mmCIF file with all atom_site columns, C-alpha atoms in Angstrom:
data_model
loop_
_atom_site.group_PDB
_atom_site.id
_atom_site.type_symbol
_atom_site.label_atom_id
_atom_site.label_alt_id
_atom_site.label_comp_id
_atom_site.label_asym_id
_atom_site.label_entity_id
_atom_site.label_seq_id
_atom_site.pdbx_PDB_ins_code
_atom_site.Cartn_x
_atom_site.Cartn_y
_atom_site.Cartn_z
_atom_site.occupancy
_atom_site.B_iso_or_equiv
_atom_site.pdbx_formal_charge
_atom_site.auth_seq_id
_atom_site.auth_comp_id
_atom_site.auth_asym_id
_atom_site.auth_atom_id
_atom_site.pdbx_PDB_model_num
ATOM 1   C CA . GLN A 1 1   ? -14.990 25.521  28.525 1.00 67.00 ? 1   GLN A CA 1
ATOM 2   C CA . ALA A 1 2   ? -13.027 24.861  31.539 1.00 74.00 ? 2   ALA A CA 1
ATOM 3   C CA . THR A 1 3   ? -14.556 21.276  31.712 1.00 75.00 ? 3   THR A CA 1
ATOM 4   C CA . LEU A 1 4   ? -14.481 20.519  28.008 1.00 81.00 ? 4   LEU A CA 1
ATOM 5   C CA . LYS A 1 5   ? -10.551 20.906  27.615 1.00 85.00 ? 5   LYS A CA 1
ATOM 6   C CA . PRO A 1 6   ? -9.927  17.933  30.076 1.00 84.00 ? 6   PRO A CA 1
ATOM 7   C CA . LEU A 1 7   ? -12.361 15.798  28.585 1.00 82.00 ? 7   LEU A CA 1
ATOM 8   C CA . LYS A 1 8   ? -10.940 16.749  25.054 1.00 85.00 ? 8   LYS A CA 1
ATOM 9   C CA . MET A 1 9   ? -7.682  15.715  26.452 1.00 86.00 ? 9   MET A CA 1
ATOM 10  C CA . GLU A 1 10  ? -8.675  12.687  28.095 1.00 84.00 ? 10  GLU A CA 1
ATOM 11  C CA . LEU A 1 11  ? -10.552 11.783  24.536 1.00 85.00 ? 11  LEU A CA 1
ATOM 12  C CA . ASP A 1 12  ? -7.315  12.466  22.667 1.00 87.00 ? 12  ASP A CA 1
ATOM 13  C CA . GLU A 1 13  ? -5.362  10.061  24.918 1.00 87.00 ? 13  GLU A CA 1
ATOM 14  C CA . ALA A 1 14  ? -7.736  7.712   24.660 1.00 87.00 ? 14  ALA A CA 1
ATOM 15  C CA . TRP A 1 15  ? -7.751  7.435   20.928 1.00 88.00 ? 15  TRP A CA 1
ATOM 16  C CA . LYS A 1 16  ? -3.807  7.316   21.156 1.00 89.00 ? 16  LYS A CA 1
ATOM 17  C CA . MET A 1 17  ? -4.084  4.478   23.245 1.00 88.00 ? 17  MET A CA 1
ATOM 18  C CA . VAL A 1 18  ? -6.586  2.860   20.739 1.00 88.00 ? 18  VAL A CA 1
ATOM 19  C CA . ALA A 1 19  ? -4.247  3.613   17.898 1.00 89.00 ? 19  ALA A CA 1
ATOM 20  C CA . THR A 1 20  ? -1.124  2.266   19.554 1.00 89.00 ? 20  THR A CA 1
ATOM 21  C CA . ALA A 1 21  ? -2.845  -0.914  20.625 1.00 89.00 ? 21  ALA A CA 1
ATOM 22  C CA . HIS A 1 22  ? -4.388  -1.571  17.300 1.00 89.00 ? 22  HIS A CA 1
ATOM 23  C CA . ASP A 1 23  ? -0.633  -1.048  15.444 1.00 90.00 ? 23  ASP A CA 1
ATOM 24  C CA . LYS A 1 24  ? 0.890   -3.284  18.021 1.00 89.00 ? 24  LYS A CA 1
ATOM 25  C CA . GLN A 1 25  ? -1.820  -5.800  17.390 1.00 89.00 ? 25  GLN A CA 1
ATOM 26  C CA . GLU A 1 26  ? -1.435  -5.897  14.007 1.00 91.00 ? 26  GLU A CA 1
ATOM 27  C CA . LYS A 1 27  ? 2.363   -6.175  13.956 1.00 91.00 ? 27  LYS A CA 1
ATOM 28  C CA . ASP A 1 28  ? 2.077   -8.778  16.414 1.00 89.00 ? 28  ASP A CA 1
ATOM 29  C CA . SER A 1 29  ? -0.548  -10.651 14.317 1.00 88.00 ? 29  SER A CA 1
ATOM 30  C CA . GLU A 1 30  ? 1.721   -10.276 11.256 1.00 91.00 ? 30  GLU A CA 1
ATOM 31  C CA . THR A 1 31  ? 4.549   -11.997 13.118 1.00 89.00 ? 31  THR A CA 1
ATOM 32  C CA . LEU A 1 32  ? 2.539   -14.639 14.355 1.00 88.00 ? 32  LEU A CA 1
ATOM 33  C CA . LYS A 1 33  ? 1.436   -15.404 10.905 1.00 90.00 ? 33  LYS A CA 1
ATOM 34  C CA . ASN A 1 34  ? 5.095   -15.592 9.857  1.00 90.00 ? 34  ASN A CA 1
ATOM 35  C CA . LEU A 1 35  ? 5.908   -17.820 12.878 1.00 88.00 ? 35  LEU A CA 1
ATOM 36  C CA . LYS A 1 36  ? 3.282   -20.306 11.576 1.00 88.00 ? 36  LYS A CA 1
ATOM 37  C CA . GLU A 1 37  ? 4.431   -20.208 8.425  1.00 91.00 ? 37  GLU A CA 1
ATOM 38  C CA . ASP A 1 38  ? 7.915   -20.798 9.434  1.00 88.00 ? 38  ASP A CA 1
ATOM 39  C CA . ILE A 1 39  ? 6.798   -23.950 11.747 1.00 86.00 ? 39  ILE A CA 1
ATOM 40  C CA . SER A 1 40  ? 5.019   -25.070 8.953  1.00 87.00 ? 40  SER A CA 1
ATOM 41  C CA . ASN A 1 41  ? 7.841   -24.764 6.496  1.00 88.00 ? 41  ASN A CA 1
ATOM 42  C CA . LEU A 1 42  ? 10.138  -26.572 9.164  1.00 84.00 ? 42  LEU A CA 1
ATOM 43  C CA . THR A 1 43  ? 7.865   -29.080 9.765  1.00 81.00 ? 43  THR A CA 1
ATOM 44  C CA . LYS A 1 44  ? 7.411   -29.891 6.040  1.00 83.00 ? 44  LYS A CA 1
ATOM 45  C CA . THR A 1 45  ? 11.449  -29.828 5.691  1.00 79.00 ? 45  THR A CA 1
ATOM 46  C CA . THR A 1 46  ? 12.038  -32.045 8.210  1.00 71.00 ? 46  THR A CA 1
ATOM 47  C CA . SER A 1 47  ? 9.566   -34.687 7.018  1.00 74.00 ? 47  SER A CA 1
ATOM 48  C CA . GLN A 1 48  ? 10.624  -34.294 3.595  1.00 70.00 ? 48  GLN A CA 1
ATOM 49  C CA . GLN A 1 49  ? 14.428  -34.745 3.995  1.00 64.00 ? 49  GLN A CA 1
ATOM 50  C CA . PRO A 1 50  ? 16.281  -37.299 5.805  1.00 61.00 ? 50  PRO A CA 1
ATOM 51  C CA . GLU A 1 51  ? 18.598  -35.333 7.947  1.00 55.00 ? 51  GLU A CA 1
ATOM 52  C CA . SER A 1 52  ? 21.461  -36.219 9.798  1.00 68.00 ? 52  SER A CA 1
ATOM 53  C CA . SER A 1 53  ? 20.428  -36.689 13.317 1.00 72.00 ? 53  SER A CA 1
ATOM 54  C CA . GLU A 1 54  ? 22.132  -33.667 14.383 1.00 74.00 ? 54  GLU A CA 1
ATOM 55  C CA . ASP A 1 55  ? 20.649  -31.488 11.854 1.00 76.00 ? 55  ASP A CA 1
ATOM 56  C CA . HIS A 1 56  ? 17.031  -33.446 12.912 1.00 77.00 ? 56  HIS A CA 1
ATOM 57  C CA . HIS A 1 57  ? 17.927  -32.348 16.351 1.00 85.00 ? 57  HIS A CA 1
ATOM 58  C CA . ASP A 1 58  ? 18.453  -29.050 15.876 1.00 86.00 ? 58  ASP A CA 1
ATOM 59  C CA . LEU A 1 59  ? 15.571  -28.749 13.561 1.00 84.00 ? 59  LEU A CA 1
ATOM 60  C CA . ILE A 1 60  ? 13.476  -29.842 16.357 1.00 88.00 ? 60  ILE A CA 1
ATOM 61  C CA . ILE A 1 61  ? 14.952  -27.508 18.728 1.00 92.00 ? 61  ILE A CA 1
ATOM 62  C CA . MET A 1 62  ? 14.093  -24.510 16.308 1.00 91.00 ? 62  MET A CA 1
ATOM 63  C CA . VAL A 1 63  ? 10.432  -25.814 15.829 1.00 90.00 ? 63  VAL A CA 1
ATOM 64  C CA . GLN A 1 64  ? 9.973   -26.223 19.724 1.00 93.00 ? 64  GLN A CA 1
ATOM 65  C CA . ASP A 1 65  ? 11.556  -22.596 20.037 1.00 93.00 ? 65  ASP A CA 1
ATOM 66  C CA . LEU A 1 66  ? 9.333   -21.155 17.615 1.00 91.00 ? 66  LEU A CA 1
ATOM 67  C CA . THR A 1 67  ? 6.224   -22.617 18.958 1.00 91.00 ? 67  THR A CA 1
ATOM 68  C CA . ASN A 1 68  ? 7.039   -21.441 22.433 1.00 93.00 ? 68  ASN A CA 1
ATOM 69  C CA . GLU A 1 69  ? 7.679   -17.699 20.637 1.00 90.00 ? 69  GLU A CA 1
ATOM 70  C CA . ARG A 1 70  ? 4.122   -18.246 18.879 1.00 90.00 ? 70  ARG A CA 1
ATOM 71  C CA . ASP A 1 71  ? 2.402   -19.290 21.852 1.00 91.00 ? 71  ASP A CA 1
ATOM 72  C CA . GLN A 1 72  ? 3.847   -16.168 23.720 1.00 92.00 ? 72  GLN A CA 1
ATOM 73  C CA . LEU A 1 73  ? 2.958   -13.802 21.166 1.00 90.00 ? 73  LEU A CA 1
ATOM 74  C CA . GLU A 1 74  ? -0.619  -15.302 20.633 1.00 90.00 ? 74  GLU A CA 1
ATOM 75  C CA . THR A 1 75  ? -0.838  -14.707 24.507 1.00 92.00 ? 75  THR A CA 1
ATOM 76  C CA . MET A 1 76  ? 0.444   -11.150 24.038 1.00 90.00 ? 76  MET A CA 1
ATOM 77  C CA . VAL A 1 77  ? -2.281  -10.609 21.046 1.00 90.00 ? 77  VAL A CA 1
ATOM 78  C CA . GLU A 1 78  ? -4.895  -11.459 23.615 1.00 90.00 ? 78  GLU A CA 1
ATOM 79  C CA . GLY A 1 79  ? -3.764  -9.166  26.027 1.00 90.00 ? 79  GLY A CA 1
ATOM 80  C CA . LEU A 1 80  ? -3.585  -6.235  23.341 1.00 89.00 ? 80  LEU A CA 1
ATOM 81  C CA . LYS A 1 81  ? -6.989  -7.175  22.381 1.00 90.00 ? 81  LYS A CA 1
ATOM 82  C CA . GLU A 1 82  ? -8.385  -6.805  25.637 1.00 91.00 ? 82  GLU A CA 1
ATOM 83  C CA . LYS A 1 83  ? -6.264  -3.282  26.417 1.00 88.00 ? 83  LYS A CA 1
ATOM 84  C CA . LEU A 1 84  ? -7.868  -2.283  22.840 1.00 89.00 ? 84  LEU A CA 1
ATOM 85  C CA . ASN A 1 85  ? -11.373 -3.079  23.727 1.00 89.00 ? 85  ASN A CA 1
ATOM 86  C CA . GLN A 1 86  ? -10.795 -1.505  27.235 1.00 91.00 ? 86  GLN A CA 1
ATOM 87  C CA . ALA A 1 87  ? -9.322  1.785   25.301 1.00 89.00 ? 87  ALA A CA 1
ATOM 88  C CA . VAL A 1 88  ? -12.470 1.525   23.114 1.00 89.00 ? 88  VAL A CA 1
ATOM 89  C CA . THR A 1 89  ? -14.821 1.388   26.161 1.00 91.00 ? 89  THR A CA 1
ATOM 90  C CA . THR A 1 90  ? -13.093 4.142   27.858 1.00 90.00 ? 90  THR A CA 1
ATOM 91  C CA . HIS A 1 91  ? -13.210 6.304   24.251 1.00 90.00 ? 91  HIS A CA 1
ATOM 92  C CA . GLN A 1 92  ? -17.231 5.683   24.250 1.00 91.00 ? 92  GLN A CA 1
ATOM 93  C CA . GLU A 1 93  ? -17.404 6.662   27.953 1.00 91.00 ? 93  GLU A CA 1
ATOM 94  C CA . LEU A 1 94  ? -15.554 9.942   27.612 1.00 90.00 ? 94  LEU A CA 1
ATOM 95  C CA . GLN A 1 95  ? -17.820 10.711  24.047 1.00 90.00 ? 95  GLN A CA 1
ATOM 96  C CA . GLU A 1 96  ? -20.739 10.088  26.510 1.00 92.00 ? 96  GLU A CA 1
ATOM 97  C CA . GLN A 1 97  ? -19.278 12.500  29.177 1.00 91.00 ? 97  GLN A CA 1
ATOM 98  C CA . ARG A 1 98  ? -18.304 15.098  26.283 1.00 91.00 ? 98  ARG A CA 1
ATOM 99  C CA . GLU A 1 99  ? -21.769 15.158  24.795 1.00 90.00 ? 99  GLU A CA 1
ATOM 100 C CA . LYS A 1 100 ? -23.345 15.479  27.972 1.00 92.00 ? 100 LYS A CA 1
ATOM 101 C CA . ALA A 1 101 ? -21.118 18.280  28.848 1.00 91.00 ? 101 ALA A CA 1
ATOM 102 C CA . PHE A 1 102 ? -21.962 20.166  25.434 1.00 90.00 ? 102 PHE A CA 1
ATOM 103 C CA . GLN A 1 103 ? -25.927 19.601  26.374 1.00 92.00 ? 103 GLN A CA 1
ATOM 104 C CA . ASN A 1 104 ? -25.305 21.086  29.964 1.00 91.00 ? 104 ASN A CA 1
ATOM 105 C CA . ILE A 1 105 ? -23.296 24.193  28.284 1.00 89.00 ? 105 ILE A CA 1
ATOM 106 C CA . SER A 1 106 ? -26.080 24.465  25.977 1.00 90.00 ? 106 SER A CA 1
ATOM 107 C CA . GLN A 1 107 ? -28.836 24.230  28.222 1.00 91.00 ? 107 GLN A CA 1
ATOM 108 C CA . LEU A 1 108 ? -26.869 27.006  30.376 1.00 90.00 ? 108 LEU A CA 1
ATOM 109 C CA . GLN A 1 109 ? -26.615 29.101  27.606 1.00 89.00 ? 109 GLN A CA 1
ATOM 110 C CA . GLN A 1 110 ? -30.155 29.036  26.928 1.00 89.00 ? 110 GLN A CA 1
ATOM 111 C CA . GLU A 1 111 ? -31.003 29.596  30.449 1.00 87.00 ? 111 GLU A CA 1
ATOM 112 C CA . LEU A 1 112 ? -28.793 32.940  30.509 1.00 86.00 ? 112 LEU A CA 1
ATOM 113 C CA . GLN A 1 113 ? -30.298 33.866  27.279 1.00 86.00 ? 113 GLN A CA 1
ATOM 114 C CA . VAL A 1 114 ? -33.911 33.757  28.681 1.00 75.00 ? 114 VAL A CA 1
#
């Protein structure tokens, strides 16, 4: 019993980490999708409309800024995917430890009954 409580706490913590990483990844993916759409729309706008040189320059800077932000978010998403994979691996390892602990407890209970 004493060994199961810390394992259960670790397992719960691992699940929370997985859920948090997954939620963050989904939000970042949605932001990334929106930024890509914004970049695409701005690119279309600049190519379709003859702008004044100042407006055109502002749009180019905005596109560059959005592209940089997108690149940073892509890097962040990759990092979150890696953390999620690590959390899943940790969760699986904890599950295996938990199963082994249950097997050991069961075996000890059987030995005590004999």
